[in-house]
Coordinates of C-alpha atoms in Angstrom, one line a residue:
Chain G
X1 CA -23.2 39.6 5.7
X2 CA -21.2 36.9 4.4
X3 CA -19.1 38.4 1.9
X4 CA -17.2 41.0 3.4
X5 CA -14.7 39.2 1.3
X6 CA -16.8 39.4 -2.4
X7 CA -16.6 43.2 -2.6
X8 CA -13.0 43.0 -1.6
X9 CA -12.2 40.5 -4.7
X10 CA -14.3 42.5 -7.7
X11 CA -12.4 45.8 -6.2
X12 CA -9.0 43.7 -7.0
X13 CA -8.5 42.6 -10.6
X14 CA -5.6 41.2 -10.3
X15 CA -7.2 37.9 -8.3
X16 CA -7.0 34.7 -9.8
X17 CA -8.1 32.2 -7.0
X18 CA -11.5 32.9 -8.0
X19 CA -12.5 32.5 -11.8
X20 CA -16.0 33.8 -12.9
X21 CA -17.6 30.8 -13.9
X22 CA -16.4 29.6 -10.8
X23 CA -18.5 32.5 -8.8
X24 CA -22.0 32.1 -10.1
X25 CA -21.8 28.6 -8.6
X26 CA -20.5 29.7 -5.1
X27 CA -22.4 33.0 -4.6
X28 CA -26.2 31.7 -5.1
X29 CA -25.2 29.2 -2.6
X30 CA -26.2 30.8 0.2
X31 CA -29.6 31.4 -1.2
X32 CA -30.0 28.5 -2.1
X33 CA -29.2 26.8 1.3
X34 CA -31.7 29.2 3.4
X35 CA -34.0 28.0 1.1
X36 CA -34.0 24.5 1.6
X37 CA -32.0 24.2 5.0
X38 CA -34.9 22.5 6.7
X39 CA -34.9 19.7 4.2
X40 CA -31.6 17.5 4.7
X41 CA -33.4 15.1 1.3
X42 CA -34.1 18.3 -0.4
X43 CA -30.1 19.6 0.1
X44 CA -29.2 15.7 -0.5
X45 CA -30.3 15.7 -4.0
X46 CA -29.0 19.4 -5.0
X47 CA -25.6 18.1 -4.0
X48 CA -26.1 15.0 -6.3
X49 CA -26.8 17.5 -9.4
X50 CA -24.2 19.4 -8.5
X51 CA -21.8 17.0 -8.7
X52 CA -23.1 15.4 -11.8
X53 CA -22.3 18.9 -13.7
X54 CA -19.0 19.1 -12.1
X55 CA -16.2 16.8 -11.9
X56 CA -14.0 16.1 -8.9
X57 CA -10.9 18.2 -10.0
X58 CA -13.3 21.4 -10.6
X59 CA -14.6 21.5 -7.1
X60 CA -10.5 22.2 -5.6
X61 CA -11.4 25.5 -7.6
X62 CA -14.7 25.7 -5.7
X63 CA -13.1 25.1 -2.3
X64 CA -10.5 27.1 -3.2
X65 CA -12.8 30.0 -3.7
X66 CA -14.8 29.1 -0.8
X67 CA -11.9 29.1 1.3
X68 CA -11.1 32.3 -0.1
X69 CA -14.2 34.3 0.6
X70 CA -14.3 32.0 4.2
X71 CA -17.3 30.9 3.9
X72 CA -18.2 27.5 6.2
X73 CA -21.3 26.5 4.3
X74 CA -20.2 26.0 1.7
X75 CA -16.8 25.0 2.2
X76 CA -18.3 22.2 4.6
X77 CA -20.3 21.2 1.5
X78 CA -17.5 20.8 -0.9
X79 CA -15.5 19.1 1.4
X80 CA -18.2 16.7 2.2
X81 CA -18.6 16.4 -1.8
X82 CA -15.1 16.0 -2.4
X83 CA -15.2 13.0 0.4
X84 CA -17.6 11.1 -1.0
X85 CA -16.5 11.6 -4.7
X86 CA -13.1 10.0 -3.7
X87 CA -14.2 7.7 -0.9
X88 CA -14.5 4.2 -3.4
X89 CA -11.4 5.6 -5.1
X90 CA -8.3 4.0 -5.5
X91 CA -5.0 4.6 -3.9
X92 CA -3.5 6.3 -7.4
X93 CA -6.5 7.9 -7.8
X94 CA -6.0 9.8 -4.6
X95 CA -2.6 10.7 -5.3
X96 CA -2.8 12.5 -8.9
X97 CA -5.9 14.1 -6.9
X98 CA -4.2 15.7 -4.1
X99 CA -0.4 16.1 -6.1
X100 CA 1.1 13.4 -3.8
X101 CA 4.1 11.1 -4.6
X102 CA 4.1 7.6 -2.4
X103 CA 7.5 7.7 -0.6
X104 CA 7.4 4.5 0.9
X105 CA 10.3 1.9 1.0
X106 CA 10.7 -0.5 -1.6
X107 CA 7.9 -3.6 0.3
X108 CA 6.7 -1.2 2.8
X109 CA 3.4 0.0 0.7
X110 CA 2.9 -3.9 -0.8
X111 CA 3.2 -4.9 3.3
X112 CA 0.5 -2.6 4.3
X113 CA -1.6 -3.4 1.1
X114 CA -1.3 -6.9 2.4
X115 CA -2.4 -6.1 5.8
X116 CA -5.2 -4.5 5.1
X117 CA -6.1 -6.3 1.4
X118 CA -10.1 -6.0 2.9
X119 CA -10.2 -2.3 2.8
X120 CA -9.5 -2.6 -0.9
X121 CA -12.7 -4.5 -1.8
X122 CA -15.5 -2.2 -4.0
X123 CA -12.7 0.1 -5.3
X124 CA -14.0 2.0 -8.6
X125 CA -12.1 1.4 -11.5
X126 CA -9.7 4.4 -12.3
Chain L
X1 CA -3.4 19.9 -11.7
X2 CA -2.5 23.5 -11.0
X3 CA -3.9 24.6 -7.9
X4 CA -3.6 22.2 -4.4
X5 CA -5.0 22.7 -1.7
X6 CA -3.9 23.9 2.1
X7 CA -3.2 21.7 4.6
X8 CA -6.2 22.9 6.7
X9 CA -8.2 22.5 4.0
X10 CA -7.2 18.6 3.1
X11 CA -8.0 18.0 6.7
X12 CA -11.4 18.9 5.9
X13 CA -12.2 16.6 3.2
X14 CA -10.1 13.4 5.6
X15 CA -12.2 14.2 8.6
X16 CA -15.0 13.4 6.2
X17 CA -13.8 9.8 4.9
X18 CA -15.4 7.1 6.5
X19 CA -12.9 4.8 8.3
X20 CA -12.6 1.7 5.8
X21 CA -11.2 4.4 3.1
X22 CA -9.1 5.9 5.1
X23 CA -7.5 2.6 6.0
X24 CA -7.1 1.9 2.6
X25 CA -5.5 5.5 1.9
X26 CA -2.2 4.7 4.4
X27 CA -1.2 3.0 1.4
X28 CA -1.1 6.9 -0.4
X29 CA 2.2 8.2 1.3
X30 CA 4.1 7.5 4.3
X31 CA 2.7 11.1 6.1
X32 CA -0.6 10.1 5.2
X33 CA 0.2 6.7 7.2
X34 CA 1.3 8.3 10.4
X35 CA -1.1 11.2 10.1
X36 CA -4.4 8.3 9.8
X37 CA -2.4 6.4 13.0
X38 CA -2.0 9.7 14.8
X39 CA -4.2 9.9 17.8
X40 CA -4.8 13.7 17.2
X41 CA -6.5 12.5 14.0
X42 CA -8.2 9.9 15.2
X43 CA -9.8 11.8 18.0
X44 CA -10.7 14.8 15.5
X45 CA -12.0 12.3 12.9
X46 CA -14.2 10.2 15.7
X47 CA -15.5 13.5 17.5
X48 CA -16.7 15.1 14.2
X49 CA -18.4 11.1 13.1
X50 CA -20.1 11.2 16.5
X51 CA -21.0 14.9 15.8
X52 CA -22.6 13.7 12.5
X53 CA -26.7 13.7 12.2
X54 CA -27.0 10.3 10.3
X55 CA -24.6 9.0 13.0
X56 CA -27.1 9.4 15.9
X57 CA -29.7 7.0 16.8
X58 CA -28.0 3.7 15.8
X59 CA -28.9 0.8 17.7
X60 CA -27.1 -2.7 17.9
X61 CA -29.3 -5.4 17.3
X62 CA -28.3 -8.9 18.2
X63 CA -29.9 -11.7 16.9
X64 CA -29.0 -15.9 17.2
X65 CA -30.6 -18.6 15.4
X66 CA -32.3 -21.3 18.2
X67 CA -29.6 -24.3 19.0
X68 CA -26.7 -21.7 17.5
X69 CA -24.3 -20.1 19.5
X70 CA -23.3 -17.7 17.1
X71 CA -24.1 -14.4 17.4
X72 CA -25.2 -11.9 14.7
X73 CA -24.9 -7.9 15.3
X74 CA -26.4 -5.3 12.6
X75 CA -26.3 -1.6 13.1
X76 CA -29.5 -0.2 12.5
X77 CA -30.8 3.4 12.3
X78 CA -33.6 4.6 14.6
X79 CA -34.9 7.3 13.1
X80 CA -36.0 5.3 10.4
X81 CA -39.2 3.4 10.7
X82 CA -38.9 0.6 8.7
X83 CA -35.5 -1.0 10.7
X84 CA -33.7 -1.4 7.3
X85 CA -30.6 -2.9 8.1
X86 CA -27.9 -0.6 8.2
X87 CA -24.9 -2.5 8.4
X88 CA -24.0 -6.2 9.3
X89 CA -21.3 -5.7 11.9
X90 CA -18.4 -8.3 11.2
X91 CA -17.1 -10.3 14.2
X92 CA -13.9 -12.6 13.8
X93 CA -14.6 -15.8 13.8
X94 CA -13.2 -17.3 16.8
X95 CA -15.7 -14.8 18.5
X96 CA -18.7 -15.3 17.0
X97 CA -20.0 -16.9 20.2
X98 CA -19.3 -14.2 22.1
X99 CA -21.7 -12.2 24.4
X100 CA -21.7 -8.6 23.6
X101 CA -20.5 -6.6 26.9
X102 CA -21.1 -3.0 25.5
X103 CA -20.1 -1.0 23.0
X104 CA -18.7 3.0 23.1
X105 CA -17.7 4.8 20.4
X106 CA -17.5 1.9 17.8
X107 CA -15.7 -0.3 20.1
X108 CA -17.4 -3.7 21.1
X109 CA -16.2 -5.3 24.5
X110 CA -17.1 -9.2 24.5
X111 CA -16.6 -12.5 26.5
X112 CA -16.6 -15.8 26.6
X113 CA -16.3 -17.5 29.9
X114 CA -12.7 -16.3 30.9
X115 CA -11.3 -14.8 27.8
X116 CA -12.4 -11.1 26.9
X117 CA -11.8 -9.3 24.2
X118 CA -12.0 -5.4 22.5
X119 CA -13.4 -5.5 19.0
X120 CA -13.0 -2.4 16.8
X121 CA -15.2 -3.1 13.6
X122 CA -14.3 0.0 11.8
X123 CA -10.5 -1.3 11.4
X124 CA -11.1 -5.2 11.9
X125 CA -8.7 -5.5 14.6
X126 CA -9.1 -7.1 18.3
X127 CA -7.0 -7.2 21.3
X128 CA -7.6 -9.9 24.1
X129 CA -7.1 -8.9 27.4
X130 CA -5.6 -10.7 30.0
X131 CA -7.7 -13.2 32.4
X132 CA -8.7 -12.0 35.2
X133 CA -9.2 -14.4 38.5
X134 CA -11.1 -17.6 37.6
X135 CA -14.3 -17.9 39.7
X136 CA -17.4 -20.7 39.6
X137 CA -20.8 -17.9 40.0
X138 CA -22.3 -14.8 38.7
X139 CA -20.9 -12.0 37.1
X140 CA -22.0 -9.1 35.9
X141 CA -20.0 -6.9 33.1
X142 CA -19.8 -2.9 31.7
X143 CA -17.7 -1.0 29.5
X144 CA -17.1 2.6 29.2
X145 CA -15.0 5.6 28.2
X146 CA -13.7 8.3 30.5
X147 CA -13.1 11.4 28.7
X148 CA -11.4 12.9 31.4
X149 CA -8.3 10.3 30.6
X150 CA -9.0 9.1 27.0
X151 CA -9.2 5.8 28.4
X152 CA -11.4 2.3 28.1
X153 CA -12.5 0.2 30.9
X154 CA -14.1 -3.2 31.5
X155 CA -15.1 -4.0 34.6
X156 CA -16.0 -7.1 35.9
X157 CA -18.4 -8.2 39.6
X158 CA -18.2 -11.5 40.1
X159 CA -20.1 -12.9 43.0
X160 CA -18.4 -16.6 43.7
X161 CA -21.1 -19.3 44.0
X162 CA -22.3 -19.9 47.6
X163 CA -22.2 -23.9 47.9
X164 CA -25.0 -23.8 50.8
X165 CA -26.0 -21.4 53.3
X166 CA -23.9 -22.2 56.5
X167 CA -20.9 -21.3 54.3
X168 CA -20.1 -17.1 54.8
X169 CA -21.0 -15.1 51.6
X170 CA -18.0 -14.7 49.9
X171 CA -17.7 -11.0 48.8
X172 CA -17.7 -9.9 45.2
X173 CA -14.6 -9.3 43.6
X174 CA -14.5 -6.1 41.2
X175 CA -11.6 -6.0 38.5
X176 CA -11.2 -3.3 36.0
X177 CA -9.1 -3.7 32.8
X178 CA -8.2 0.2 31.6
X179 CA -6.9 0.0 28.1
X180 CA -4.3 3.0 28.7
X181 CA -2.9 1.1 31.9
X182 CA -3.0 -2.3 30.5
X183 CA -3.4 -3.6 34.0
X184 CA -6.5 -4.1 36.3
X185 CA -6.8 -0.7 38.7
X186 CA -5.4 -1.5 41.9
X187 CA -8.1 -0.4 44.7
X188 CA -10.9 -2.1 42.9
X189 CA -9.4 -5.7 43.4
X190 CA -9.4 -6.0 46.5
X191 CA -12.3 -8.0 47.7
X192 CA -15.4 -5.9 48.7
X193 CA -17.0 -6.4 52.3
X194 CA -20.5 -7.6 51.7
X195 CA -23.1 -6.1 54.6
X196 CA -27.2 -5.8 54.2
X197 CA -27.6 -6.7 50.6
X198 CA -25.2 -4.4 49.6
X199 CA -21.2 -4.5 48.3
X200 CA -18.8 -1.6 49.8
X201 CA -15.6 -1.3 48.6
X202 CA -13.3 1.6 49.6
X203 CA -12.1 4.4 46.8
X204 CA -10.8 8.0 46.9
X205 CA -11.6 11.2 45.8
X206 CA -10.1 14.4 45.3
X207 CA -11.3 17.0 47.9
X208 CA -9.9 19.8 44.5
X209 CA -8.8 18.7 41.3
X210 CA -5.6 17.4 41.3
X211 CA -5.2 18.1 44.9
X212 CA -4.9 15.9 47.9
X213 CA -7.2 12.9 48.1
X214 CA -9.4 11.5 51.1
X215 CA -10.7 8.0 51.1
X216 CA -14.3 7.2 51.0
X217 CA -16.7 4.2 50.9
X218 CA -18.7 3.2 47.3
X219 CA -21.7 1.1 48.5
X220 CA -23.1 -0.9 45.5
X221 CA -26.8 -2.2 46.4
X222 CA -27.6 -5.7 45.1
X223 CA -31.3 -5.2 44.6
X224 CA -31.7 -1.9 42.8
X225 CA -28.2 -2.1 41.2
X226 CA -27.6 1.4 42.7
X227 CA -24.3 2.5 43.8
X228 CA -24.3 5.4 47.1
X229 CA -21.3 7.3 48.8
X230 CA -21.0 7.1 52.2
X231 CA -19.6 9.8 54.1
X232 CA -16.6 8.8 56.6
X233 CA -16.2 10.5 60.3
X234 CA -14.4 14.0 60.1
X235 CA -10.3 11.7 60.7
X236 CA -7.3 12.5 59.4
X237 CA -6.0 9.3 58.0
X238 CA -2.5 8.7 57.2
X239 CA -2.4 8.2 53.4
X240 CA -2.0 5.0 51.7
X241 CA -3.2 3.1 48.4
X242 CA -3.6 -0.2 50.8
X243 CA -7.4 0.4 52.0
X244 CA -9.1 -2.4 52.5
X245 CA -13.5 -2.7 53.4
X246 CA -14.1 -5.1 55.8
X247 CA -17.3 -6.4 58.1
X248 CA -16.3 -6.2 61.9
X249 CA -18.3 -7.1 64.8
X250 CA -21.4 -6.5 62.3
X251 CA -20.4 -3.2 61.5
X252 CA -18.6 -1.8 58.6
X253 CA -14.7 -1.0 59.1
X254 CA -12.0 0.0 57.0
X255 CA -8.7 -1.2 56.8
X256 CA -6.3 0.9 56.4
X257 CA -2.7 -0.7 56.0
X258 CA 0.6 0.9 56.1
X259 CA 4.1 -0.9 55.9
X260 CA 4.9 -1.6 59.8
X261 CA 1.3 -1.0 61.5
X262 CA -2.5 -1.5 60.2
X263 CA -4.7 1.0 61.7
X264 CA -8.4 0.4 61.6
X265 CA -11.4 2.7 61.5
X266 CA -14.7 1.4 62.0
X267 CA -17.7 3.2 60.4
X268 CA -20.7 2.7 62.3
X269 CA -23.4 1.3 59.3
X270 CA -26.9 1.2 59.9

């Protein structure tokens, strides 16, 4: 019942948002979460194995494909994986993540560095 | 990297940061500054964190050392048995001797004597709000949200010491600060008529939504700390925001002032 969308993309061979390797991850998903829904530890530690076989840049692919085949589970959990992968990163960290360019004034990013110099405390290395 | 990802999609992952990297990430790009300053955003990000299970059941503890006037808070989670301490909620110093007012939706309200202030944690910025009327007596304090306007308000009783009993009670004076105003809300400072252990001050209310209003009488009682509505006598009064409570020949009245005339009504009570 939740992939209308699956059947749609093996019938079309010309799609390249969704890799294969990048399918047997998403699709037992849903198994997987009936399985252990009850058990917010259980789903806790999944995600931390999860994320220890895959680094951050892999899972855009995964939400990609999860955003794809519109599936809320597990987009929710790849966004909430990608959020706390990149939480304790720093600010060029972020940027090369997400393709962004700072287009701030010459001053105006070292002013609001300044301002808020606490939020920068516990950063991760890059 | 090849592939980015939508808009909607980015969203997603932000609504998920908690606050202190978010803060931190204004530094990323100037649309990522006005997006994390953008009220939309802020309401979206607060209403999904207040929708989060590990966000429920936090309590503020307060503790103080005996012969310190320094406060401490901590945020601690109540579904967990053992009261770990959750987080040690920072308070500027200047306040650190503050009482704690109340707190909604990770904003603190606290005072000290006449000065009181709004504490967001979360960002580590305060606003002071201006004084309202010194008094020598009791007061008592709350702070809340109204959805309905997306606003903040402290409100203040204070009941002005009585020096002995020949001297008339003085009636308690109500003041609300609304953050979205700035100002204290008109109606509610005037001074409420005190009658039978209880404070009535006159308010309105919208017969429809949005539609014309009538006025009516808030009756706050003293000794249960419950507050009742008493029904006025079926008159058409003239409309003004001048209405006034007052005690008159023992009975309740209210005042009802308009630019070249007062008219009175009195309200039988009791």
């Amino acid at each position: 019942m939740k992939f209308c969308t699956v059947k749609q993309y093996f019938d079309d061979e010309n799609n390249n948002n969704v890799t294969n390797g990048i399918a047997t991850t998403v699709i037992p998903l849903p198994n997987k979460h009936l399985k252990i829904k009850a058990n917010n530890k259980e789903m806790e530690q999944y995600e931390q194995e999860l994320l220890r076989n895959v680094m951050p840049q892999e899972l855009t692919k995964l939400i990609l494909a999860a955003n794809y085949l519109n599936f809320k589970e597990a987009l929710d959990f790849f966004c909430r994986t990608v959020a706390n992968a990149i939480q304790n990163k720093s600010v060029d960290y972020v940027r090369k993540f997400f393709g962004l360019e700072s287009d701030f004034e010459p001053g105006e990013e070292e002013k609001l560095c300044k301002e808020f110099a606490w939020s920068f405390e516990g950063v991760d290395e890059d | 990297m090849s592939d980015y990802l939508p808009e909607e999609v980015v969203l997603e992952i932000l609504y998920r940061l908690p606050v202190k990297s978010l803060i931190r990430f204004r530094c990323v790009s100037k649309s990522w500054n006005s997006l994390f300053t953008s009220s939309a955003f802020i309401n979206s990000h607060l209403t999904r964190s207040l929708s989060l299970p590990s966000n429920s059941n936090k309590l503020i503890v307060r503790h103080y050392l005996a012969h310190s006037i320094v406060n401490y808070f901590k945020l601690i989670d109540d579904n967990n048995d053992s009261f770990d301490q959750i987080q040690n909620i920072e308070l500027p110093r200047r306040v650190q001797a503050y009482m704690l007012i109340g707190s909604v939706n990770g904003l603190f309200s606290l005072y000290d004597q006449e000065r009181y202030i709004l504490w967001n944690p979360s960002i580590r910025k305060f606003i002071t709000l201006p004084k309202p009327c010194s008094f020598i007596g009791l007061r008592r304090h709350a702070f809340g949200f109204d959805p309905r306007t997306n606003d903040y308000k402290v409100v203040r009783i204070a009941f002005p010491y009585q020096r002995n009993m020949s001297e008339e009670a003085k009636p308690p004076l109500i003041e609300v600060y609304s953050l979205n105003e700035g100002i204290k809300v008109s109606n509610w400072s005037c001074p409420a008529a005190f009658l039978n252990g209880a404070v009535h001050f006159a308010a309105e209310y919208e017969y429809k939504p949005g539609g014309p209003c009538g006025p009516l009488v808030l009756s706050f009682n003293l000794l249960d700390e419950v507050f009742h509505v008493i029904s006025l006598p079926n008159v058409t009064f003239e409309r003004t925001n001048n209405v006034h409570t007052s005690v008159i020949g023992g009975s309740l009245s209210l005042l009802f002032y308009y630019d070249r005339h007062a008219e009175t009504s009195v309200v039988p009570f009791g």
